[in-house]
Coordinates of C-alpha atoms in Angstrom, one line a residue:
M1 CA -42.8 -21.7 30.7
R2 CA -42.4 -18.0 31.5
A3 CA -38.7 -18.5 31.9
M4 CA -38.4 -20.2 28.5
R5 CA -40.3 -17.3 26.9
I6 CA -37.9 -14.8 28.5
L7 CA -34.9 -16.7 27.3
A8 CA -36.3 -16.8 23.8
L9 CA -36.9 -13.1 23.8
I10 CA -33.3 -12.5 25.0
S11 CA -32.0 -14.8 22.2
C12 CA -34.0 -12.8 19.6
I13 CA -32.6 -9.5 20.8
C14 CA -29.1 -10.8 20.7
S15 CA -29.6 -12.0 17.1
L16 CA -30.9 -8.6 16.0
F17 CA -27.8 -7.0 17.7
V18 CA -25.4 -9.2 15.7
L19 CA -27.2 -8.6 12.4
C20 CA -27.1 -4.8 12.9
N21 CA -23.4 -4.9 13.5
C22 CA -22.5 -6.9 10.4
Q23 CA -19.8 -5.3 8.2
P24 CA -19.5 -5.1 4.4
S25 CA -17.3 -7.7 2.7
Y26 CA -14.2 -7.4 0.7
A27 CA -12.9 -10.2 -1.5
G28 CA -14.4 -12.8 0.9
S29 CA -12.9 -11.1 4.0
T30 CA -14.7 -9.2 6.8
Y31 CA -14.0 -5.5 7.0
R32 CA -12.8 -3.8 10.2
Y33 CA -13.4 -0.2 11.2
G34 CA -13.1 2.2 8.3
G35 CA -13.1 -0.6 5.7
A36 CA -9.9 -2.3 6.8
P37 CA -9.8 -5.9 5.4
V38 CA -9.0 -8.6 7.9
V39 CA -5.9 -10.6 6.9
H40 CA -5.7 -13.9 8.6
S41 CA -3.0 -13.9 11.3
Q42 CA -2.2 -10.2 10.6
T43 CA -0.4 -8.5 13.5
P44 CA -2.1 -5.2 14.6
I45 CA 0.0 -2.2 13.6
P46 CA 1.8 -0.8 16.7
Q47 CA 1.3 2.9 17.5
T48 CA 4.6 4.6 18.0
N49 CA 5.5 8.2 18.6
N50 CA 6.8 8.9 15.1
Y51 CA 4.4 6.8 13.1
S52 CA 1.1 7.0 15.0
Y53 CA -2.0 8.0 13.2
T54 CA -4.0 10.8 15.0
Q55 CA -7.7 11.2 15.0
T56 CA -7.5 14.2 12.6
R57 CA -6.2 11.9 9.9
N58 CA -8.9 9.3 10.3
K59 CA -11.0 11.4 7.9
L60 CA -9.0 9.8 5.2
V61 CA -10.5 6.4 6.0
P62 CA -13.5 5.9 3.6
S63 CA -16.8 5.9 5.3
R64 CA -19.0 5.1 2.3
P65 CA -18.5 3.5 -1.1
L66 CA -17.7 5.1 -4.4
A67 CA -20.6 5.3 -6.9
Q68 CA -19.9 4.1 -10.4
P69 CA -19.1 7.3 -12.3
S70 CA -21.8 8.4 -14.7
K71 CA -19.2 9.0 -17.5
A72 CA -17.6 6.1 -19.2
A73 CA -14.0 5.4 -18.1
P74 CA -11.4 7.0 -20.4
K75 CA -9.3 4.7 -22.5
P76 CA -5.6 4.4 -21.6
Q77 CA -3.3 6.2 -24.0
W78 CA 0.0 4.9 -22.8
A79 CA -0.5 2.5 -19.9
Q80 CA -0.2 -1.2 -20.6
A81 CA -2.5 -2.1 -17.6
V82 CA -4.9 -0.2 -15.4
C83 CA -7.1 -1.0 -12.4
V84 CA -9.3 1.4 -10.5
I85 CA -10.7 0.1 -7.2
D86 CA -12.8 1.3 -4.3
P87 CA -10.9 0.5 -1.0
Y88 CA -14.1 0.6 1.0
T89 CA -15.8 -2.2 -0.9
G90 CA -13.1 -3.7 -3.0
R91 CA -15.2 -3.2 -6.1
V92 CA -13.3 -2.7 -9.4
L93 CA -14.6 0.4 -11.2
Y94 CA -12.5 -0.1 -14.3
G95 CA -9.8 -2.4 -15.6
H96 CA -7.6 -2.6 -18.7
N97 CA -5.5 -5.7 -19.0
A98 CA -6.0 -5.9 -15.3
D99 CA -5.2 -9.6 -15.1
V100 CA -2.2 -9.7 -17.4
R101 CA 0.9 -10.8 -15.5
R102 CA 3.9 -8.5 -15.7
Q103 CA 6.7 -7.0 -13.7
V104 CA 5.6 -4.2 -11.3
A105 CA 9.0 -2.8 -10.2
S106 CA 9.1 -0.9 -6.9
T107 CA 5.3 -0.8 -6.5
Q108 CA 5.8 -4.2 -4.8
K109 CA 7.5 -2.4 -2.0
I110 CA 3.9 -1.9 -0.8
I111 CA 3.9 -5.7 -0.1
T112 CA 7.3 -5.3 1.7
A113 CA 5.8 -2.5 3.8
L114 CA 2.8 -4.6 4.8
C115 CA 5.0 -7.5 5.9
V116 CA 7.3 -5.1 7.9
C117 CA 4.2 -3.7 9.6
D118 CA 3.0 -7.3 10.3
E119 CA 6.2 -7.8 12.3
G120 CA 5.5 -4.6 14.2
D121 CA 7.9 -2.9 16.7
L122 CA 8.8 0.1 14.5
D123 CA 11.2 1.3 17.2
H124 CA 13.3 -1.9 16.8
M125 CA 16.9 -1.0 15.8
V126 CA 18.0 -2.5 12.4
T127 CA 21.8 -3.0 11.9
I128 CA 22.9 -2.5 8.3
E129 CA 24.9 -5.4 6.9
T130 CA 27.3 -5.6 4.0
D131 CA 24.9 -7.7 1.9
D132 CA 22.4 -4.9 2.1
R133 CA 24.6 -3.0 -0.3
K134 CA 25.1 -5.6 -3.0
K135 CA 25.2 -4.4 -6.6
G136 CA 21.7 -3.2 -7.5
Y137 CA 20.7 -2.7 -3.8
S138 CA 23.0 0.3 -3.2
T139 CA 20.9 2.8 -5.2
G140 CA 19.8 5.6 -3.0
L141 CA 20.3 6.0 0.7
Q142 CA 24.0 6.1 1.8
V143 CA 24.1 3.9 4.8
R144 CA 27.0 1.7 5.8
S145 CA 27.5 -1.7 7.4
G146 CA 27.3 -1.6 11.2
Q147 CA 25.1 1.5 11.3
Q148 CA 21.8 1.3 13.1
F149 CA 18.5 2.9 12.4
T150 CA 14.9 2.3 13.6
R151 CA 12.7 0.1 11.6
G152 CA 10.1 2.9 11.4
S153 CA 12.6 5.4 9.9
L154 CA 13.8 2.9 7.3
L155 CA 10.2 2.1 6.4
Q156 CA 9.6 5.8 5.8
A157 CA 12.7 6.1 3.7
M158 CA 11.8 3.1 1.6
L159 CA 8.3 4.4 0.9
T160 CA 9.4 8.0 0.3
G161 CA 12.6 7.6 -1.6
S162 CA 12.1 4.0 -2.9
Y163 CA 15.6 2.9 -1.8
N164 CA 16.4 -0.7 -2.8
N165 CA 19.1 -1.2 -0.2
V166 CA 16.7 -0.1 2.6
A167 CA 14.1 -2.6 1.3
Q168 CA 16.8 -5.3 1.4
A169 CA 17.8 -4.4 5.0
L170 CA 14.3 -4.3 6.2
A171 CA 13.6 -7.7 4.7
R172 CA 16.7 -9.4 6.1
D173 CA 16.2 -7.9 9.5
T174 CA 12.5 -8.7 9.7
A175 CA 12.6 -12.4 8.6
G176 CA 16.3 -13.3 9.2
T177 CA 17.1 -13.8 5.5
S178 CA 15.8 -12.2 2.3
E179 CA 14.6 -15.6 1.1
A180 CA 12.5 -16.0 4.3
F181 CA 11.0 -12.6 3.8
V182 CA 10.1 -13.3 0.2
A183 CA 8.2 -16.3 1.5
R184 CA 6.3 -14.0 3.8
M185 CA 5.5 -11.7 0.9
N186 CA 4.1 -14.6 -1.1
A187 CA 2.1 -15.9 1.9
R188 CA 0.8 -12.4 2.5
A189 CA -0.2 -12.1 -1.2
R190 CA -2.1 -15.4 -1.0
R191 CA -4.0 -14.2 2.2
M192 CA -5.0 -11.0 0.4
K193 CA -6.3 -13.2 -2.5
M194 CA -3.7 -11.9 -5.0
H195 CA -4.1 -15.0 -7.1
N196 CA -1.9 -13.8 -10.0
S197 CA 1.2 -12.7 -8.1
H198 CA 4.6 -14.2 -7.2
F199 CA 7.5 -12.2 -5.7
A200 CA 11.2 -13.0 -5.7
N201 CA 12.7 -10.0 -3.9
P202 CA 11.6 -7.2 -1.6
H203 CA 12.5 -4.3 -3.8
G204 CA 11.1 -5.0 -7.3
L205 CA 14.3 -5.2 -9.3
P206 CA 13.8 -7.6 -12.3
G207 CA 13.6 -11.3 -11.3
A208 CA 11.4 -14.4 -11.7
Q209 CA 8.4 -12.6 -10.4
Y210 CA 5.1 -11.0 -11.6
S211 CA 1.9 -9.5 -10.5
T212 CA -1.1 -7.8 -12.2
A213 CA -2.8 -4.4 -12.0
R214 CA -5.8 -6.0 -10.2
D215 CA -3.6 -7.8 -7.7
M216 CA -1.6 -4.6 -7.0
A217 CA -4.9 -2.7 -6.6
I218 CA -5.9 -5.3 -3.9
A219 CA -2.5 -4.7 -2.2
G220 CA -3.1 -1.0 -2.5
C221 CA -6.4 -1.3 -0.7
H222 CA -4.8 -3.2 2.2
A223 CA -2.0 -0.6 2.3
Y224 CA -4.5 2.3 2.2
V225 CA -6.4 1.1 5.3
N226 CA -3.1 0.5 7.2
P227 CA -2.6 3.8 9.1
T228 CA 1.1 3.5 9.4
I229 CA 1.6 3.0 5.6
R230 CA -0.9 5.6 4.7
Y231 CA 0.9 8.1 6.8
C232 CA 4.2 7.3 5.2
V233 CA 3.1 7.3 1.6
G234 CA 1.1 10.5 2.1
K235 CA 4.1 12.7 2.9
Q236 CA 5.5 14.8 0.1
S237 CA 8.9 14.8 1.7
S238 CA 10.7 13.4 4.7
T239 CA 14.0 13.8 6.6
F240 CA 16.1 10.8 7.4
I241 CA 18.8 11.3 10.1
L242 CA 22.0 9.6 9.1
A243 CA 24.4 7.9 11.5
D244 CA 26.6 11.0 11.9
G245 CA 23.5 13.0 12.8
S246 CA 23.2 14.9 9.6
P247 CA 19.8 15.2 7.9
K248 CA 19.0 13.6 4.6
H249 CA 16.1 15.3 2.8
M250 CA 14.0 13.0 0.7
N251 CA 11.3 14.0 -1.8
N252 CA 8.5 11.6 -2.5
T253 CA 8.9 10.0 -5.9
N254 CA 5.1 10.3 -6.4
K255 CA 4.8 13.8 -7.8
L256 CA 0.9 13.8 -7.8
L257 CA 1.1 14.4 -4.0
A258 CA 2.2 17.9 -4.6
K259 CA -0.3 18.6 -7.4
Y260 CA -3.6 17.8 -5.7
P261 CA -4.4 18.1 -1.9
W262 CA -6.8 15.2 -2.1
V263 CA -4.2 12.8 -3.5
N264 CA -2.6 10.9 -0.5
G265 CA -0.4 8.1 -1.9
M266 CA 1.0 5.7 -2.8
K267 CA 4.1 4.2 -4.6
T268 CA 6.0 4.6 -7.8
G269 CA 8.1 2.0 -9.6
Y270 CA 10.3 1.7 -12.7
T271 CA 12.5 -0.9 -14.4
D272 CA 13.1 -1.5 -18.1
A273 CA 11.1 -4.7 -17.8
A274 CA 8.1 -3.1 -16.0
G275 CA 8.1 0.4 -17.5
H276 CA 6.9 3.3 -15.4
C277 CA 4.3 2.3 -12.7
L278 CA 2.3 3.9 -10.0
I279 CA -0.2 2.9 -7.3
S280 CA -2.0 6.2 -6.4
S281 CA -4.8 7.0 -4.0
G282 CA -7.1 9.8 -3.3
S283 CA -9.8 10.7 -0.8
M284 CA -12.6 13.3 -0.4
N285 CA -16.1 13.5 1.0
G286 CA -15.8 10.2 2.9
Q287 CA -14.9 8.3 -0.3
A288 CA -11.5 7.0 -1.5
V289 CA -10.0 5.4 -4.6
V290 CA -6.9 3.4 -5.4
V291 CA -5.6 3.5 -9.0
V292 CA -2.9 1.2 -10.5
V293 CA -1.2 2.2 -13.7
L294 CA 1.5 -0.1 -15.1
G295 CA 3.8 0.0 -18.1
C296 CA 3.9 3.7 -19.1
P297 CA 6.8 4.8 -21.4
N298 CA 7.9 7.7 -19.2
R299 CA 7.1 9.7 -16.1
K300 CA 5.1 12.3 -17.9
T301 CA 2.7 9.8 -19.3
L302 CA 2.6 8.0 -16.0
W303 CA 1.4 11.2 -14.2
S304 CA -1.1 11.9 -16.9
E305 CA -2.7 8.4 -17.0
S306 CA -2.9 8.2 -13.2
E307 CA -4.3 11.7 -12.8
K308 CA -6.9 10.9 -15.5
Y309 CA -8.3 7.9 -13.6
L310 CA -8.1 9.5 -10.2
K311 CA -10.2 12.4 -11.4
W312 CA -12.6 10.1 -13.2
A313 CA -13.3 7.9 -10.2
M314 CA -13.6 10.9 -7.8
G315 CA -15.8 13.0 -10.2
V316 CA -13.2 15.8 -10.3
N317 CA -13.2 18.0 -13.5

């Protein structure tokens, strides 16, 4: 009898321990350390010399949720769709046409980056092929067939300079073919519960594809808590070493990074079909926010709309 009582006591203690270690939820998934959502079958992000995330940068990982701002959300003046979300809890603070399907241009390179990171091995050498420079893909980084670059350096180039040919090369190398990679993108989107998204290519050029402000905000949350991606998208500029050893300086297409020290990402996009788009993020005082603005008529209005919602969510005057 005494032994049974001891076993019962141990069982109670274990149960209390489990309850005390429960994590907050995000869209039905359990959160990892720092609010990182668990994606089924997601490969842990490898830590490499050039793309590791040091302890000093971990302060960007949100440690507490955002409070609903006391002021009402400002109305969009130019954006066709908006979504403001807390990456710690996944709670939407504000939405405007957030579930309307539309083209999202190069912001979908965030999905491409997540799939590349799922594959891992950022030191893997990628060989550029002729098909990576088809019409439409060749905009940007001047790399040639047969040249080799690390997966990590190409990932940085894609997220900093938004090069379509680099996205194509990463997709083909990662999955074998562009079509197989697109299948991974759509599977990744389903696992992240992006229920109103379908992708047809890794770079965002017009195609039979669509997403929404809410879905891209969800993708932004997953990207934000990925240390490799957060490091890449937070850099105002980067240097890519070409095959002949010469440096190629790249400025980040997200101009808000240079305007506010607390802004730390994330990805721009533009096509005639999508308009000017931006997934942006910011962090301060243990809190973080992801803002998606889609369909602005020009870059000036894109910066203005994004800045307005970043400041509103973070309580910045």
